[in-house]
Short mmCIF file of C-alpha atoms in Angstrom, two decimals:
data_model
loop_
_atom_site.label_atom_id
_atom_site.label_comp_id
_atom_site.label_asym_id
_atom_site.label_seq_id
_atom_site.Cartn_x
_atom_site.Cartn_y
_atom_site.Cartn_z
CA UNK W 16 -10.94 -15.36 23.66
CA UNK W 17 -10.63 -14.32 19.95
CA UNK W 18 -9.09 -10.33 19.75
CA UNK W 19 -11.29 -8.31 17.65
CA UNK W 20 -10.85 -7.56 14.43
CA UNK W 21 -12.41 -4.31 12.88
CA UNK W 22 -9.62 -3.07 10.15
CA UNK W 23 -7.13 -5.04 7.98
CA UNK W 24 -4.55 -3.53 9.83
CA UNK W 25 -5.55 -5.38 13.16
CA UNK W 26 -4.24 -8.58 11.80
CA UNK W 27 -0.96 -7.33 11.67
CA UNK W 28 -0.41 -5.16 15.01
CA UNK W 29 -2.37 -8.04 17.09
CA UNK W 30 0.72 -10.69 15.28
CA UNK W 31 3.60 -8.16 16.19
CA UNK W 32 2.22 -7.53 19.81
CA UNK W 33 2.22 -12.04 20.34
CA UNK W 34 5.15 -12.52 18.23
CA UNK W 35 6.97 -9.13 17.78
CA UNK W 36 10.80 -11.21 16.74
CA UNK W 37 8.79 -13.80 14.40
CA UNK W 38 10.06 -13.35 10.78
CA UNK W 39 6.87 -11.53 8.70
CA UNK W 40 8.30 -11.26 5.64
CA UNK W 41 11.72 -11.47 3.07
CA UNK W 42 12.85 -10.12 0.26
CA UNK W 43 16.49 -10.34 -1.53
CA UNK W 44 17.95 -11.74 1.55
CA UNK W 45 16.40 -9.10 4.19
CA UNK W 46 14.27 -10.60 6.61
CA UNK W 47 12.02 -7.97 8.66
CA UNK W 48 10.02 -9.40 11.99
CA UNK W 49 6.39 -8.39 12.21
CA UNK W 50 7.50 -5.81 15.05
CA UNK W 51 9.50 -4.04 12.42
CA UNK W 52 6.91 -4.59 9.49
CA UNK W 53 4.08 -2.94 12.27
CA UNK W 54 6.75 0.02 12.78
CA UNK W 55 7.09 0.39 9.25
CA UNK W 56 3.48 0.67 8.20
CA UNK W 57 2.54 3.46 11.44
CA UNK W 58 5.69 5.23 9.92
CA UNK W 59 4.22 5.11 6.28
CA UNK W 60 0.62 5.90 7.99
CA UNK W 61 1.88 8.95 9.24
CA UNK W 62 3.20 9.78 6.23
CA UNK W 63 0.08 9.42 4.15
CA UNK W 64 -1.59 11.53 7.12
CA UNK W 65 1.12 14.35 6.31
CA UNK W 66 0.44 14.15 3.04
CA UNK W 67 -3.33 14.83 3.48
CA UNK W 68 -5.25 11.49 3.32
CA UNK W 69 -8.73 11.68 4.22
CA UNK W 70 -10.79 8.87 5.18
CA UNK W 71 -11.84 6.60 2.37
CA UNK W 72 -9.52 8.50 0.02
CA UNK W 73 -8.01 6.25 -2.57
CA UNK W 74 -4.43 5.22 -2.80
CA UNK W 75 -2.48 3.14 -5.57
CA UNK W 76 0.35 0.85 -4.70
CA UNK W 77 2.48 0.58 -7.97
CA UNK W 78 5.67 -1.56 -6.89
CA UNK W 79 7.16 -4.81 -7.32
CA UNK W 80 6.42 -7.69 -5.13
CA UNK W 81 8.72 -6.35 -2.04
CA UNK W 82 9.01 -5.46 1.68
CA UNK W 83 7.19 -1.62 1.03
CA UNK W 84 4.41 -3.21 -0.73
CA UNK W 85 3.38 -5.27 1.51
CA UNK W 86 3.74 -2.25 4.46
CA UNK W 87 2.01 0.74 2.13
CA UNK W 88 -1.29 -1.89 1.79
CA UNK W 89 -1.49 -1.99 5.81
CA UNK W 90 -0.09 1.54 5.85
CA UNK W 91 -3.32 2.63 4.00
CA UNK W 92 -5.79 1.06 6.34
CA UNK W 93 -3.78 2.18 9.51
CA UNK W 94 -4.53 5.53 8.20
CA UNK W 95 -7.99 4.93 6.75
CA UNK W 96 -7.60 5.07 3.08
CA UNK W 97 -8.57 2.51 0.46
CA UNK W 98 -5.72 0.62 -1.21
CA UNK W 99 -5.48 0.56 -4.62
CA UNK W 100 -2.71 -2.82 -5.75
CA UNK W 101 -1.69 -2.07 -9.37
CA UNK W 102 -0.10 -5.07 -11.23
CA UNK W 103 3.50 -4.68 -11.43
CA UNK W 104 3.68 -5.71 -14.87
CA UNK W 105 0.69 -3.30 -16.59
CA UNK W 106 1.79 -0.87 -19.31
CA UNK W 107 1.13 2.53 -18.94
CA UNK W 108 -1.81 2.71 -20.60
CA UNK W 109 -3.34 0.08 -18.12
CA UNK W 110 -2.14 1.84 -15.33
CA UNK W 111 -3.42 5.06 -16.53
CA UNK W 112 -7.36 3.38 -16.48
CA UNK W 113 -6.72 2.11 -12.81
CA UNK W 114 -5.73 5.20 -11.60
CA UNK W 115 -8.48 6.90 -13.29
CA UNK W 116 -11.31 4.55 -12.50
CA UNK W 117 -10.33 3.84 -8.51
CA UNK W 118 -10.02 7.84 -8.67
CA UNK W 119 -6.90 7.82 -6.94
CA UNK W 120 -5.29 10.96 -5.19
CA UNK W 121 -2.46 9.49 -4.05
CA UNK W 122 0.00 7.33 -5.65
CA UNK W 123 3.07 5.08 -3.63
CA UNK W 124 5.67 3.37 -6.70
CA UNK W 125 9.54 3.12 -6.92
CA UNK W 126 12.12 5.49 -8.36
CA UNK W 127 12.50 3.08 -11.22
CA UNK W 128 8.85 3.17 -12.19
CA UNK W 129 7.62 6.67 -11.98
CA UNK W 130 9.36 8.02 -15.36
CA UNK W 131 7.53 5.38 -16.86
CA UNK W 132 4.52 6.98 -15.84
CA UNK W 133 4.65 10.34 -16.39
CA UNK W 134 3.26 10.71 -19.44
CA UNK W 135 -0.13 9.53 -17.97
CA UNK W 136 0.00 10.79 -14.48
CA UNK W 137 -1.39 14.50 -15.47
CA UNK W 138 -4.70 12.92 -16.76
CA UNK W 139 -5.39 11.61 -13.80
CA UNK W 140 -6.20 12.99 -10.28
CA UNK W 141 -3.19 11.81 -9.03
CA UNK W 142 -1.44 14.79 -6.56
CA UNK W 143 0.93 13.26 -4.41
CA UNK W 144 3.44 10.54 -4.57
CA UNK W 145 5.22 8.68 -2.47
CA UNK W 146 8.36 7.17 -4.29
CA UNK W 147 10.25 3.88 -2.79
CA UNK W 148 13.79 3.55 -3.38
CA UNK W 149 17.71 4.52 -2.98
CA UNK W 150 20.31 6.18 -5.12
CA UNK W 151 20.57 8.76 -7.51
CA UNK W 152 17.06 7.78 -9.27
CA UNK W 153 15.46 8.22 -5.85
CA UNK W 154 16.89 11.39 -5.45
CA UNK W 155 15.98 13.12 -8.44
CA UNK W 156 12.40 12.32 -8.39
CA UNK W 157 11.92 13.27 -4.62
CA UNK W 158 13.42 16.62 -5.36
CA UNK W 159 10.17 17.08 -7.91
CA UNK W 160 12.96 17.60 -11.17
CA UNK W 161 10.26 15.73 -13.78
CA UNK W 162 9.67 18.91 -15.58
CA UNK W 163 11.07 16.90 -19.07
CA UNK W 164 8.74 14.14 -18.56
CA UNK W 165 5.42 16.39 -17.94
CA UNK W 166 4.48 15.15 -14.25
CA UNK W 167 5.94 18.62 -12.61
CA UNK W 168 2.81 19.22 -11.43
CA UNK W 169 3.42 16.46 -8.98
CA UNK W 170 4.27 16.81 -4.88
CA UNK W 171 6.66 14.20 -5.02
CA UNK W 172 7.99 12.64 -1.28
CA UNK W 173 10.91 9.96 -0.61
CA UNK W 174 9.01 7.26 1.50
CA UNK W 175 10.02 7.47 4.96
CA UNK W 176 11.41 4.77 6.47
CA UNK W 177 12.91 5.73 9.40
CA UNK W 178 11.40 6.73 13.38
CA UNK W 179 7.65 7.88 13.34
CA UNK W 180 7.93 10.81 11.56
CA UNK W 181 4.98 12.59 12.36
CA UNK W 182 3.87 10.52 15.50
CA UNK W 183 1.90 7.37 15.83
CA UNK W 184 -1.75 7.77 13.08
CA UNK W 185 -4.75 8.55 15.41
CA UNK W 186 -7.01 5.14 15.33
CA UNK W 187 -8.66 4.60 12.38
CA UNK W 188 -12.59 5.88 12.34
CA UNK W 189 -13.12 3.21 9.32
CA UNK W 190 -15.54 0.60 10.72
CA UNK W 191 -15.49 -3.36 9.47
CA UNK W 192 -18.35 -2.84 6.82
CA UNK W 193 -16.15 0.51 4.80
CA UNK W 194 -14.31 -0.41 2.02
CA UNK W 195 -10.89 -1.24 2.34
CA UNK W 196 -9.58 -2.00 -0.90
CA UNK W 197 -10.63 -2.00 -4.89
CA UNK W 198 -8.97 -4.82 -6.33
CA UNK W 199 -9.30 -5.05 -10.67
CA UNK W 200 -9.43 -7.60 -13.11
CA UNK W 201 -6.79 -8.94 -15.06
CA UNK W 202 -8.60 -7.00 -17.78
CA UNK W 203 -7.47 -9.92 -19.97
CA UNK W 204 -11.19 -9.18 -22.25
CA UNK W 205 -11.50 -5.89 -22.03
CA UNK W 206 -10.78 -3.15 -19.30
CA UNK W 207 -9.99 -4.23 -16.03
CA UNK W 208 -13.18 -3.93 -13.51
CA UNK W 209 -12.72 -2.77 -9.61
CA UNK W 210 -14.41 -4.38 -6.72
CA UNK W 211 -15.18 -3.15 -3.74
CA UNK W 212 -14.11 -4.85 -0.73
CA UNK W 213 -14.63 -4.23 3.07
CA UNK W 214 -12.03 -4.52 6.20
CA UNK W 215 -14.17 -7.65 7.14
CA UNK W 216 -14.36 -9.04 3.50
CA UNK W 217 -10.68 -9.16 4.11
CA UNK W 218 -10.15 -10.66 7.72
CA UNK W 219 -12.36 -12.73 7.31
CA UNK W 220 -11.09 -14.18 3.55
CA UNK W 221 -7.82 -14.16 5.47
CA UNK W 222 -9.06 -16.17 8.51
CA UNK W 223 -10.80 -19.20 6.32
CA UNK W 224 -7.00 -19.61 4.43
CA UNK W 225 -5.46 -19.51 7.31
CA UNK W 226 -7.93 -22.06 8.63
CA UNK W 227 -7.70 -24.58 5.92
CA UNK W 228 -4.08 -24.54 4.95
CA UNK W 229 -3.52 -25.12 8.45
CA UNK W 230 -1.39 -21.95 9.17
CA UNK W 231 -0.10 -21.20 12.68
CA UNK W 232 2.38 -18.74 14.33
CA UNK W 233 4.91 -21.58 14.11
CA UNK W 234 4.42 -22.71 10.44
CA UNK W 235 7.99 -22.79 8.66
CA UNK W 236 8.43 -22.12 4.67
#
């Protein structure tokens, strides 16, 4: 009997709870299992729950292609937001037109990245970020000290990666047919364009790659 999939976020607690040790996903020579990866995005939902997201509210993902990225997209639809992926390698100004368009409130990116952005953050509705990362960088920015680059305005948290930190997210009230995600254009001839997509756009985009590259549990890279 096929398990029922209403939100993104389904595919990846229903391949933790029949494969919870399986390897999910890698980066610079840390390997998490999709138990872990599952822990980490109800820890990151909770977070964004903390922080005040309502349903449908819009949040941008500005990282690299790493472990957090991956978690903060099913993070978002654990806790019934709308992810917002940002191309790594957009300039500011770019950035600036995706935040602006999606009319994101919230904003997840990495210690490294955020100066970069502060210029354009004010003029946009951007409130709260989330900021990925370690050291001294990660430190400063999580205290809120960006007074010199113009974002003070900005409730700044350290992403929490550690126990549930404010309890397992209540079930999402997001049904299959609410949008899920805006995903933009390269913008390579003008401004990049969002589109909509819906939890069952995804799972079931998802589900026909799956079907025709052949992908199982046990498939080996």
């Amino acid at each position: 009997m096929t398990a029922i999939r209403t939100h993104l976020h389904d595919l990846l607690a229903q391949a933790a709870a029949a494969t919870p040790a399986a390897p999910a996903l890698s980066y610079r020579g840390t390997t998490v299992d999709y138990e872990e990866v599952w822990r980490m995005s109800r820890t990151a939902a909770a977070q964004l729950l903390t922080v005040g997201l309502q349903r449908g509210d819009r949040v941008a993902i500005y990282l690299e292609k790493r472990i957090e990225t991956v978690v903060s997209i099913f993070a978002v639809s654990a806790a019934g937001g709308v992810f917002v992926p940002v191309n790594p390698v957009l300039k500011p100004t770019q950035v600036w037109h995706i935040l602006s368009d999606s009319g994101a409130e919230v904003l997840v990116t990495s210690a490294e990245r955020l100066p970069q952005l502060a210029a354009i953050l004010p003029a946009t509705r951007i409130t709260q970020v989330i900021v990925v990362g370690d050291g001294a960088a990660s430190d400063r920015t999580a205290s809120g000290d960006m007074a010199a680059d113009g974002a003070a305005s900005l409730l700044l948290h350290r992403w929490e990666h550690g126990q549930l930190a404010a309890g397992e997210p209540a079930s999402s009230s997001a049904i299959d047919v609410d949008p899920a995600a805006i995903l933009y254009t390269s913008g390579s001839t003008g401004s990049p364009k969002g589109v909509v997509v819906s939890h069952r756009n995804l799972i079931v985009g998802a589900e026909s790659v799956s079907s025709y590259l052949g992908t199982r549990a046990t498939t080996s890279s």
